[in-house]
Every structure is written in structure tokens, then in C-alpha cells.
Amino acid sequence: MARIVNLGVLVSGSGSNLQSIIDNIERGTLPAQIRIIVSNNPGAFALERAKKHGIPTAVIEHAGFASREDYDRKLVDTLMDNGVELVVLAGFMRVLSPFFLRSFPARVMNIHPALLPSFPGTHGQKQAFDYGVKFSGCTVHFADEGVDTGPIIIQAVVPVCDTDTEETLSQRILKEEHRIYPQAIRLYAEGKLRVEGRKVRVLDHPQPEGSPRHNPPVTNF
Ligand code: GRF
């Protein structure tokens, strides 16, 4: 039986990943509790979602802070005051300082809408679409001091179809984001993640089914 993990979720926008985490918790499929949702954007729809589910929120805007570190100090204090163990970045549009990351060592997760290390940074879906890859996807990783560079926990592969637009591809990727983020947090809660350098080992977990996939499919003559 997994213990309950206290989460702090950081958001800036729509919060559909937040919603999938809330839904999993309410369904009993994710042994976690969201202690606080912090937004840097007072207009984030994620805050409406939080209100609907009675989850405490804090809005911390960057205006008024002299430096990134001052801002992050306030963030860290807010998270710690609420007993947060694991920080979940769910569309939080700010780069975190080394000070923040040192405050939660190997306890900050991020989701990125591409198969890292390809297409880091903003608009990962568009970058992949414009590049013409045949597969893209999404990645949950532990955050480190780089941009989308930390040790990878789980990835989902999404094929790109000829009929796709950036929008349809983004939608299909987002659907997978909503599956892999709760799964990554569940594995953390179950104590199954071991970070070994760049690699995250997942203990006592089935290995993926092994057949490679091709896009377009390889036909046998
Ligand atoms: C997602 O695409 C996520 O991968 C990226 O920001 C977006 C957040 O979407 N980091 P939402 O706010 O969870 O709907």
C-alpha cells in the first residue's frame, strides 16, 4: 500500500494536467493529496479548477520581487508552509532557480510535450510538427537546472499522421500527458523511482512490450 504523498502543483494556464491529477486522486488511483496549487498568473483557468474541487490556492505574481531568487524564496516558503513533499510543474511558465531546486532535491517533476531530449523549451509540439518527425510524444522528468534536461521518468510515443495539423497533434499528445503524469507521481508515491545519475530506474515494474513501431508501417512482402 503506497503512502499518501503531499503535492504542491505549480500552474500558469489551463490546468488540464492538474485536472487529470485531481481526477486520479478523487478516483482513488493516485495516492496523493494536493496541499496547495500555486499560480504566477491570477487569470489561470487552473485556479477555477482548484476552486471547484476545494483545493487551496496561492497566486504569486513576479511583480514586486527584485530577483528570480527572491520570487523563488517566496514560492519555496509557500510550498514548505503547506507541507509539500513533491513539487509538480503543470504548465508553470517560469524557469526555476538553482535555489528552488536545491530546496526540493529530486522532488520536482515536470511534463514536456515532446520526446526529450528533442524539442525542449517552448512550443515542443510545434517544433516537432514543423521538423517533420514521424513520432513525437511527451515526457515526465525530474527537473534539474537546465531547461527540460533532467532525468526521464516516463515517456509516451505519439505517431504523427499526414493529416495532422499542429493542433490535432497537440491534442493527441495532451491526452497522453494526462495518462503519464499521474503514473509518474504514482510510481514516486510507491517508492519505485531510483535516480541513478541521468537514469531513473523503475523498481518492480513490468518492462515495456518489445516490438519496435514504424511510421509509416513497414510492409512485409
Ligand atoms: C502542457 O502541454 C505541458 O506539457 C506543458 O504545458 C502544457 C500545460 O497544459 N508543460 P495544461 O495547463 O496542463 O493544460
PDB file of C-alpha atoms and ligand atoms in Angstrom:
ATOM      1  CA  MET A   1       0.000   0.000   0.000  1.00  0.00           C
ATOM      2  CA  ALA A   2       1.514   3.326  -1.072  1.00  0.00           C
ATOM      3  CA  ARG A   3       1.678   6.194   1.364  1.00  0.00           C
ATOM      4  CA  ILE A   4      -0.097   9.456   0.588  1.00  0.00           C
ATOM      5  CA  VAL A   5       2.267  11.993  -0.972  1.00  0.00           C
ATOM      6  CA  ASN A   6       1.723  15.679  -0.326  1.00  0.00           C
ATOM      7  CA  LEU A   7       1.843  17.585  -3.597  1.00  0.00           C
ATOM      8  CA  GLY A   8       2.311  21.220  -4.483  1.00  0.00           C
ATOM      9  CA  VAL A   9       1.213  21.898  -8.059  1.00  0.00           C
ATOM     10  CA  LEU A  10       2.570  24.941  -9.914  1.00  0.00           C
ATOM     11  CA  VAL A  11       0.489  26.236 -12.820  1.00  0.00           C
ATOM     12  CA  SER A  12       0.193  29.203 -15.160  1.00  0.00           C
ATOM     13  CA  GLY A  13      -2.593  28.339 -17.577  1.00  0.00           C
ATOM     14  CA  SER A  14      -5.409  25.960 -18.435  1.00  0.00           C
ATOM     15  CA  GLY A  15      -4.504  23.266 -15.920  1.00  0.00           C
ATOM     16  CA  SER A  16      -5.688  20.221 -17.847  1.00  0.00           C
ATOM     17  CA  ASN A  17      -2.794  18.198 -16.393  1.00  0.00           C
ATOM     18  CA  LEU A  18      -3.770  19.439 -12.948  1.00  0.00           C
ATOM     19  CA  GLN A  19      -7.299  18.225 -13.688  1.00  0.00           C
ATOM     20  CA  SER A  20      -6.097  14.765 -14.590  1.00  0.00           C
ATOM     21  CA  ILE A  21      -4.115  14.590 -11.335  1.00  0.00           C
ATOM     22  CA  ILE A  22      -7.183  15.716  -9.346  1.00  0.00           C
ATOM     23  CA  ASP A  23      -9.385  13.176 -11.166  1.00  0.00           C
ATOM     24  CA  ASN A  24      -6.973  10.347 -10.406  1.00  0.00           C
ATOM     25  CA  ILE A  25      -6.784  11.321  -6.742  1.00  0.00           C
ATOM     26  CA  GLU A  26     -10.586  11.516  -6.456  1.00  0.00           C
ATOM     27  CA  ARG A  27     -10.962   8.162  -8.232  1.00  0.00           C
ATOM     28  CA  GLY A  28      -8.571   6.582  -5.739  1.00  0.00           C
ATOM     29  CA  THR A  29      -5.985   5.715  -8.393  1.00  0.00           C
ATOM     30  CA  LEU A  30      -3.340   8.134  -7.169  1.00  0.00           C
ATOM     31  CA  PRO A  31      -2.270   8.032  -3.500  1.00  0.00           C
ATOM     32  CA  ALA A  32      -1.637  11.749  -3.164  1.00  0.00           C
ATOM     33  CA  GLN A  33      -3.104  14.888  -1.740  1.00  0.00           C
ATOM     34  CA  ILE A  34      -2.736  18.332  -3.286  1.00  0.00           C
ATOM     35  CA  ARG A  35      -1.806  20.619  -0.406  1.00  0.00           C
ATOM     36  CA  ILE A  36      -1.564  23.809  -2.457  1.00  0.00           C
ATOM     37  CA  ILE A  37      -1.837  24.988  -6.053  1.00  0.00           C
ATOM     38  CA  VAL A  38       0.342  27.992  -6.844  1.00  0.00           C
ATOM     39  CA  SER A  39      -0.105  30.148  -9.927  1.00  0.00           C
ATOM     40  CA  ASN A  40       2.035  33.041 -11.117  1.00  0.00           C
ATOM     41  CA  ASN A  41      -0.918  34.137 -13.241  1.00  0.00           C
ATOM     42  CA  PRO A  42      -4.058  35.379 -11.477  1.00  0.00           C
ATOM     43  CA  GLY A  43      -6.135  34.660 -14.611  1.00  0.00           C
ATOM     44  CA  ALA A  44      -5.117  30.996 -14.921  1.00  0.00           C
ATOM     45  CA  PHE A  45      -8.107  28.723 -15.552  1.00  0.00           C
ATOM     46  CA  ALA A  46      -6.311  26.184 -13.351  1.00  0.00           C
ATOM     47  CA  LEU A  47      -7.366  28.312 -10.371  1.00  0.00           C
ATOM     48  CA  GLU A  48     -11.044  27.816 -11.297  1.00  0.00           C
ATOM     49  CA  ARG A  49     -10.478  24.089 -11.398  1.00  0.00           C
ATOM     50  CA  ALA A  50      -8.870  24.239  -7.954  1.00  0.00           C
ATOM     51  CA  LYS A  51     -11.793  26.186  -6.531  1.00  0.00           C
ATOM     52  CA  LYS A  52     -14.274  23.683  -7.925  1.00  0.00           C
ATOM     53  CA  HIS A  53     -12.527  20.902  -6.033  1.00  0.00           C
ATOM     54  CA  GLY A  54     -11.971  22.896  -2.833  1.00  0.00           C
ATOM     55  CA  ILE A  55      -8.184  22.839  -3.097  1.00  0.00           C
ATOM     56  CA  PRO A  56      -6.243  25.745  -1.523  1.00  0.00           C
ATOM     57  CA  THR A  57      -4.535  28.121  -3.936  1.00  0.00           C
ATOM     58  CA  ALA A  58      -1.985  30.911  -3.833  1.00  0.00           C
ATOM     59  CA  VAL A  59      -1.264  33.473  -6.532  1.00  0.00           C
ATOM     60  CA  ILE A  60       2.308  34.739  -6.516  1.00  0.00           C
ATOM     61  CA  GLU A  61       2.970  37.254  -9.264  1.00  0.00           C
ATOM     62  CA  HIS A  62       6.532  38.116 -10.172  1.00  0.00           C
ATOM     63  CA  ALA A  63       5.967  41.878  -9.974  1.00  0.00           C
ATOM     64  CA  GLY A  64       7.346  43.228  -6.733  1.00  0.00           C
ATOM     65  CA  PHE A  65      10.198  40.747  -6.428  1.00  0.00           C
ATOM     66  CA  ALA A  66      13.670  42.139  -7.013  1.00  0.00           C
ATOM     67  CA  SER A  67      15.156  38.908  -8.404  1.00  0.00           C
ATOM     68  CA  ARG A  68      14.256  35.402  -9.535  1.00  0.00           C
ATOM     69  CA  GLU A  69      15.710  34.073  -6.315  1.00  0.00           C
ATOM     70  CA  ASP A  70      13.543  36.377  -4.180  1.00  0.00           C
ATOM     71  CA  TYR A  71      10.495  35.149  -6.064  1.00  0.00           C
ATOM     72  CA  ASP A  72      11.551  31.538  -5.681  1.00  0.00           C
ATOM     73  CA  ARG A  73      12.179  32.042  -1.965  1.00  0.00           C
ATOM     74  CA  LYS A  74       8.541  33.046  -1.596  1.00  0.00           C
ATOM     75  CA  LEU A  75       7.499  30.008  -3.644  1.00  0.00           C
ATOM     76  CA  VAL A  76       9.598  27.662  -1.510  1.00  0.00           C
ATOM     77  CA  ASP A  77       8.251  29.167   1.730  1.00  0.00           C
ATOM     78  CA  THR A  78       4.672  28.775   0.499  1.00  0.00           C
ATOM     79  CA  LEU A  79       5.224  25.150  -0.506  1.00  0.00           C
ATOM     80  CA  MET A  80       7.055  24.263   2.694  1.00  0.00           C
ATOM     81  CA  ASP A  81       4.485  26.004   4.903  1.00  0.00           C
ATOM     82  CA  ASN A  82       1.908  23.728   3.314  1.00  0.00           C
ATOM     83  CA  GLY A  83       3.877  20.563   3.963  1.00  0.00           C
ATOM     84  CA  VAL A  84       4.636  19.846   0.311  1.00  0.00           C
ATOM     85  CA  GLU A  85       6.941  16.919  -0.395  1.00  0.00           C
ATOM     86  CA  LEU A  86       6.767  16.658  -4.192  1.00  0.00           C
ATOM     87  CA  VAL A  87       6.520  19.691  -6.473  1.00  0.00           C
ATOM     88  CA  VAL A  88       4.599  19.069  -9.693  1.00  0.00           C
ATOM     89  CA  LEU A  89       5.116  21.549 -12.515  1.00  0.00           C
ATOM     90  CA  ALA A  90       1.974  21.506 -14.640  1.00  0.00           C
ATOM     91  CA  GLY A  91       2.368  24.162 -17.294  1.00  0.00           C
ATOM     92  CA  PHE A  92       4.233  26.565 -14.990  1.00  0.00           C
ATOM     93  CA  MET A  93       5.766  29.130 -17.332  1.00  0.00           C
ATOM     94  CA  ARG A  94       8.786  30.126 -15.269  1.00  0.00           C
ATOM     95  CA  VAL A  95      12.294  28.745 -15.078  1.00  0.00           C
ATOM     96  CA  LEU A  96      13.160  27.744 -11.519  1.00  0.00           C
ATOM     97  CA  SER A  97      16.357  28.946  -9.876  1.00  0.00           C
ATOM     98  CA  PRO A  98      19.067  26.640  -8.503  1.00  0.00           C
ATOM     99  CA  PHE A  99      17.923  27.837  -5.057  1.00  0.00           C
ATOM    100  CA  PHE A 100      14.439  26.390  -5.661  1.00  0.00           C
ATOM    101  CA  LEU A 101      15.771  23.093  -6.984  1.00  0.00           C
ATOM    102  CA  ARG A 102      18.171  22.703  -4.065  1.00  0.00           C
ATOM    103  CA  SER A 103      15.211  23.162  -1.720  1.00  0.00           C
ATOM    104  CA  PHE A 104      13.453  20.097  -3.201  1.00  0.00           C
ATOM    105  CA  PRO A 105      16.263  17.781  -4.330  1.00  0.00           C
ATOM    106  CA  ALA A 106      14.954  15.149  -6.815  1.00  0.00           C
ATOM    107  CA  ARG A 107      11.481  16.191  -5.725  1.00  0.00           C
ATOM    108  CA  VAL A 108      10.420  18.426  -8.622  1.00  0.00           C
ATOM    109  CA  MET A 109       8.693  16.851 -11.629  1.00  0.00           C
ATOM    110  CA  ASN A 110       7.940  18.459 -14.966  1.00  0.00           C
ATOM    111  CA  ILE A 111       5.992  17.435 -18.054  1.00  0.00           C
ATOM    112  CA  HIS A 112       7.067  18.374 -21.540  1.00  0.00           C
ATOM    113  CA  PRO A 113       5.016  17.923 -24.743  1.00  0.00           C
ATOM    114  CA  ALA A 114       7.764  16.257 -26.828  1.00  0.00           C
ATOM    115  CA  LEU A 115      10.077  13.278 -26.669  1.00  0.00           C
ATOM    116  CA  LEU A 116      13.033  14.795 -24.840  1.00  0.00           C
ATOM    117  CA  PRO A 117      15.850  15.495 -25.432  1.00  0.00           C
ATOM    118  CA  SER A 118      14.286  16.551 -28.758  1.00  0.00           C
ATOM    119  CA  PHE A 119      12.460  19.851 -28.900  1.00  0.00           C
ATOM    120  CA  PRO A 120      12.952  21.280 -25.411  1.00  0.00           C
ATOM    121  CA  GLY A 121      11.756  24.757 -24.454  1.00  0.00           C
ATOM    122  CA  THR A 122       8.504  26.362 -25.525  1.00  0.00           C
ATOM    123  CA  HIS A 123       6.143  25.003 -28.204  1.00  0.00           C
ATOM    124  CA  GLY A 124       7.569  21.473 -28.216  1.00  0.00           C
ATOM    125  CA  GLN A 125       4.609  20.212 -30.238  1.00  0.00           C
ATOM    126  CA  LYS A 126       5.067  22.854 -32.946  1.00  0.00           C
ATOM    127  CA  GLN A 127       8.816  22.311 -33.099  1.00  0.00           C
ATOM    128  CA  ALA A 128       8.287  18.576 -33.668  1.00  0.00           C
ATOM    129  CA  PHE A 129       5.474  19.123 -36.166  1.00  0.00           C
ATOM    130  CA  ASP A 130       7.476  21.662 -38.198  1.00  0.00           C
ATOM    131  CA  TYR A 131      10.551  19.428 -38.143  1.00  0.00           C
ATOM    132  CA  GLY A 132       8.556  16.628 -39.762  1.00  0.00           C
ATOM    133  CA  VAL A 133       9.199  13.833 -37.255  1.00  0.00           C
ATOM    134  CA  LYS A 134       7.111  10.678 -37.668  1.00  0.00           C
ATOM    135  CA  PHE A 135       6.750  10.180 -33.937  1.00  0.00           C
ATOM    136  CA  SER A 136       6.522  12.705 -31.159  1.00  0.00           C
ATOM    137  CA  GLY A 137       5.064  12.390 -27.678  1.00  0.00           C
ATOM    138  CA  CYS A 138       5.536  13.618 -24.164  1.00  0.00           C
ATOM    139  CA  THR A 139       7.959  13.202 -21.286  1.00  0.00           C
ATOM    140  CA  VAL A 140       7.774  13.418 -17.494  1.00  0.00           C
ATOM    141  CA  HIS A 141      11.156  14.069 -15.922  1.00  0.00           C
ATOM    142  CA  PHE A 142      12.741  15.277 -12.725  1.00  0.00           C
ATOM    143  CA  ALA A 143      13.675  18.932 -13.071  1.00  0.00           C
ATOM    144  CA  ASP A 144      17.307  19.952 -12.921  1.00  0.00           C
ATOM    145  CA  GLU A 145      18.992  23.285 -13.544  1.00  0.00           C
ATOM    146  CA  GLY A 146      18.706  23.073 -17.332  1.00  0.00           C
ATOM    147  CA  VAL A 147      15.618  23.627 -19.460  1.00  0.00           C
ATOM    148  CA  ASP A 148      13.834  20.251 -19.834  1.00  0.00           C
ATOM    149  CA  THR A 149      17.080  18.344 -19.273  1.00  0.00           C
ATOM    150  CA  GLY A 150      16.522  16.343 -16.065  1.00  0.00           C
ATOM    151  CA  PRO A 151      16.392  12.532 -15.667  1.00  0.00           C
ATOM    152  CA  ILE A 152      13.478  10.993 -17.584  1.00  0.00           C
ATOM    153  CA  ILE A 153      10.813   9.060 -15.668  1.00  0.00           C
ATOM    154  CA  ILE A 154       8.287   8.104 -18.345  1.00  0.00           C
ATOM    155  CA  GLN A 155       7.574   8.863 -21.989  1.00  0.00           C
ATOM    156  CA  ALA A 156       4.645   8.254 -24.316  1.00  0.00           C
ATOM    157  CA  VAL A 157       5.134   7.977 -28.068  1.00  0.00           C
ATOM    158  CA  VAL A 158       2.521   9.519 -30.341  1.00  0.00           C
ATOM    159  CA  PRO A 159       2.671   8.954 -34.108  1.00  0.00           C
ATOM    160  CA  VAL A 160       2.362  11.933 -36.420  1.00  0.00           C
ATOM    161  CA  CYS A 161      -0.163  11.401 -39.224  1.00  0.00           C
ATOM    162  CA  ASP A 162      -0.031  13.038 -42.661  1.00  0.00           C
ATOM    163  CA  THR A 163      -3.430  14.541 -41.950  1.00  0.00           C
ATOM    164  CA  ASP A 164      -2.306  16.099 -38.663  1.00  0.00           C
ATOM    165  CA  THR A 165      -2.177  19.793 -38.003  1.00  0.00           C
ATOM    166  CA  GLU A 166      -0.159  21.197 -35.132  1.00  0.00           C
ATOM    167  CA  GLU A 167      -3.457  21.421 -33.261  1.00  0.00           C
ATOM    168  CA  THR A 168      -4.586  17.798 -33.757  1.00  0.00           C
ATOM    169  CA  LEU A 169      -1.122  16.514 -32.888  1.00  0.00           C
ATOM    170  CA  SER A 170      -1.039  18.673 -29.735  1.00  0.00           C
ATOM    171  CA  GLN A 171      -4.428  17.316 -28.684  1.00  0.00           C
ATOM    172  CA  ARG A 172      -3.301  13.702 -29.059  1.00  0.00           C
ATOM    173  CA  ILE A 173      -0.103  14.430 -27.146  1.00  0.00           C
ATOM    174  CA  LEU A 174      -2.068  16.154 -24.371  1.00  0.00           C
ATOM    175  CA  LYS A 175      -4.280  13.071 -23.986  1.00  0.00           C
ATOM    176  CA  GLU A 176      -1.155  11.024 -23.265  1.00  0.00           C
ATOM    177  CA  GLU A 177       0.176  13.694 -20.897  1.00  0.00           C
ATOM    178  CA  HIS A 178      -2.960  13.148 -18.844  1.00  0.00           C
ATOM    179  CA  ARG A 179      -2.080   9.458 -18.557  1.00  0.00           C
ATOM    180  CA  ILE A 180       1.648   9.587 -17.891  1.00  0.00           C
ATOM    181  CA  TYR A 181       1.758  12.387 -15.313  1.00  0.00           C
ATOM    182  CA  PRO A 182      -0.439  10.592 -12.753  1.00  0.00           C
ATOM    183  CA  GLN A 183       1.515   7.415 -13.479  1.00  0.00           C
ATOM    184  CA  ALA A 184       4.853   9.118 -12.741  1.00  0.00           C
ATOM    185  CA  ILE A 185       3.502  10.522  -9.472  1.00  0.00           C
ATOM    186  CA  ARG A 186       2.060   7.097  -8.568  1.00  0.00           C
ATOM    187  CA  LEU A 187       5.460   5.462  -9.086  1.00  0.00           C
ATOM    188  CA  TYR A 188       7.026   8.118  -6.860  1.00  0.00           C
ATOM    189  CA  ALA A 189       4.376   7.541  -4.169  1.00  0.00           C
ATOM    190  CA  GLU A 190       5.043   3.809  -4.303  1.00  0.00           C
ATOM    191  CA  GLY A 191       8.748   4.462  -3.740  1.00  0.00           C
ATOM    192  CA  LYS A 192       9.589   2.833  -7.062  1.00  0.00           C
ATOM    193  CA  LEU A 193      11.752   5.555  -8.612  1.00  0.00           C
ATOM    194  CA  ARG A 194      15.515   5.462  -8.173  1.00  0.00           C
ATOM    195  CA  VAL A 195      17.568   8.239  -9.725  1.00  0.00           C
ATOM    196  CA  GLU A 196      20.984   6.953 -10.755  1.00  0.00           C
ATOM    197  CA  GLY A 197      22.855   9.755 -12.498  1.00  0.00           C
ATOM    198  CA  ARG A 198      20.958  10.555 -15.687  1.00  0.00           C
ATOM    199  CA  LYS A 199      18.818   7.439 -15.402  1.00  0.00           C
ATOM    200  CA  VAL A 200      15.659   6.769 -13.465  1.00  0.00           C
ATOM    201  CA  ARG A 201      15.232   3.114 -12.622  1.00  0.00           C
ATOM    202  CA  VAL A 202      11.652   1.968 -12.051  1.00  0.00           C
ATOM    203  CA  LEU A 203      11.625  -0.838  -9.488  1.00  0.00           C
ATOM    204  CA  ASP A 204       9.316  -3.874  -9.640  1.00  0.00           C
ATOM    205  CA  HIS A 205       7.599  -2.747 -12.777  1.00  0.00           C
ATOM    206  CA  PRO A 206       6.784  -4.675 -15.953  1.00  0.00           C
ATOM    207  CA  GLN A 207       9.144  -3.990 -18.843  1.00  0.00           C
ATOM    208  CA  PRO A 208       7.602  -2.453 -21.971  1.00  0.00           C
ATOM    209  CA  GLU A 209       6.442  -4.774 -24.705  1.00  0.00           C
ATOM    210  CA  GLY A 210       9.330  -5.025 -27.058  1.00  0.00           C
ATOM    211  CA  SER A 211       8.175  -4.665 -30.649  1.00  0.00           C
ATOM    212  CA  PRO A 212       9.504  -1.579 -32.420  1.00  0.00           C
ATOM    213  CA  ARG A 213       6.962   0.618 -34.169  1.00  0.00           C
ATOM    214  CA  HIS A 214       7.276   2.187 -37.582  1.00  0.00           C
ATOM    215  CA  ASN A 215       5.565   5.155 -39.126  1.00  0.00           C
ATOM    216  CA  PRO A 216       4.623   4.657 -41.922  1.00  0.00           C
ATOM    217  CA  PRO A 217       4.263   0.937 -41.216  1.00  0.00           C
ATOM    218  CA  VAL A 218       6.820  -1.427 -42.785  1.00  0.00           C
ATOM    219  CA  THR A 219       5.035  -3.801 -45.125  1.00  0.00           C
ATOM    220  CA  ASN A 220       6.151  -7.408 -45.429  1.00  0.00           C
ATOM    221  CA  PHE A 221       6.474  -8.794 -48.950  1.00  0.00           C
TER     222      PHE A 221
HETATM  223  C1  GRF B   1       1.300  21.008 -21.410  1.00  0.00           C
HETATM  224  O1  GRF B   1       1.377  20.807 -22.798  1.00  0.00           O
HETATM  225  C2  GRF B   1       2.604  20.640 -20.746  1.00  0.00           C
HETATM  226  O2  GRF B   1       3.272  19.604 -21.402  1.00  0.00           O
HETATM  227  C3  GRF B   1       3.392  21.920 -20.850  1.00  0.00           C
HETATM  228  O3  GRF B   1       2.453  22.939 -20.658  1.00  0.00           O
HETATM  229  C4  GRF B   1       1.161  22.477 -21.046  1.00  0.00           C
HETATM  230  C5  GRF B   1       0.255  22.684 -19.878  1.00  0.00           C
HETATM  231  O4  GRF B   1      -1.071  22.400 -20.202  1.00  0.00           O
HETATM  232  N1  GRF B   1       4.475  21.931 -19.897  1.00  0.00           N
HETATM  233  P1  GRF B   1      -2.177  22.369 -19.060  1.00  0.00           P
HETATM  234  O5  GRF B   1      -2.137  23.738 -18.376  1.00  0.00           O
HETATM  235  O6  GRF B   1      -1.869  21.259 -18.127  1.00  0.00           O
HETATM  236  O7  GRF B   1      -3.479  22.169 -19.807  1.00  0.00           O
END
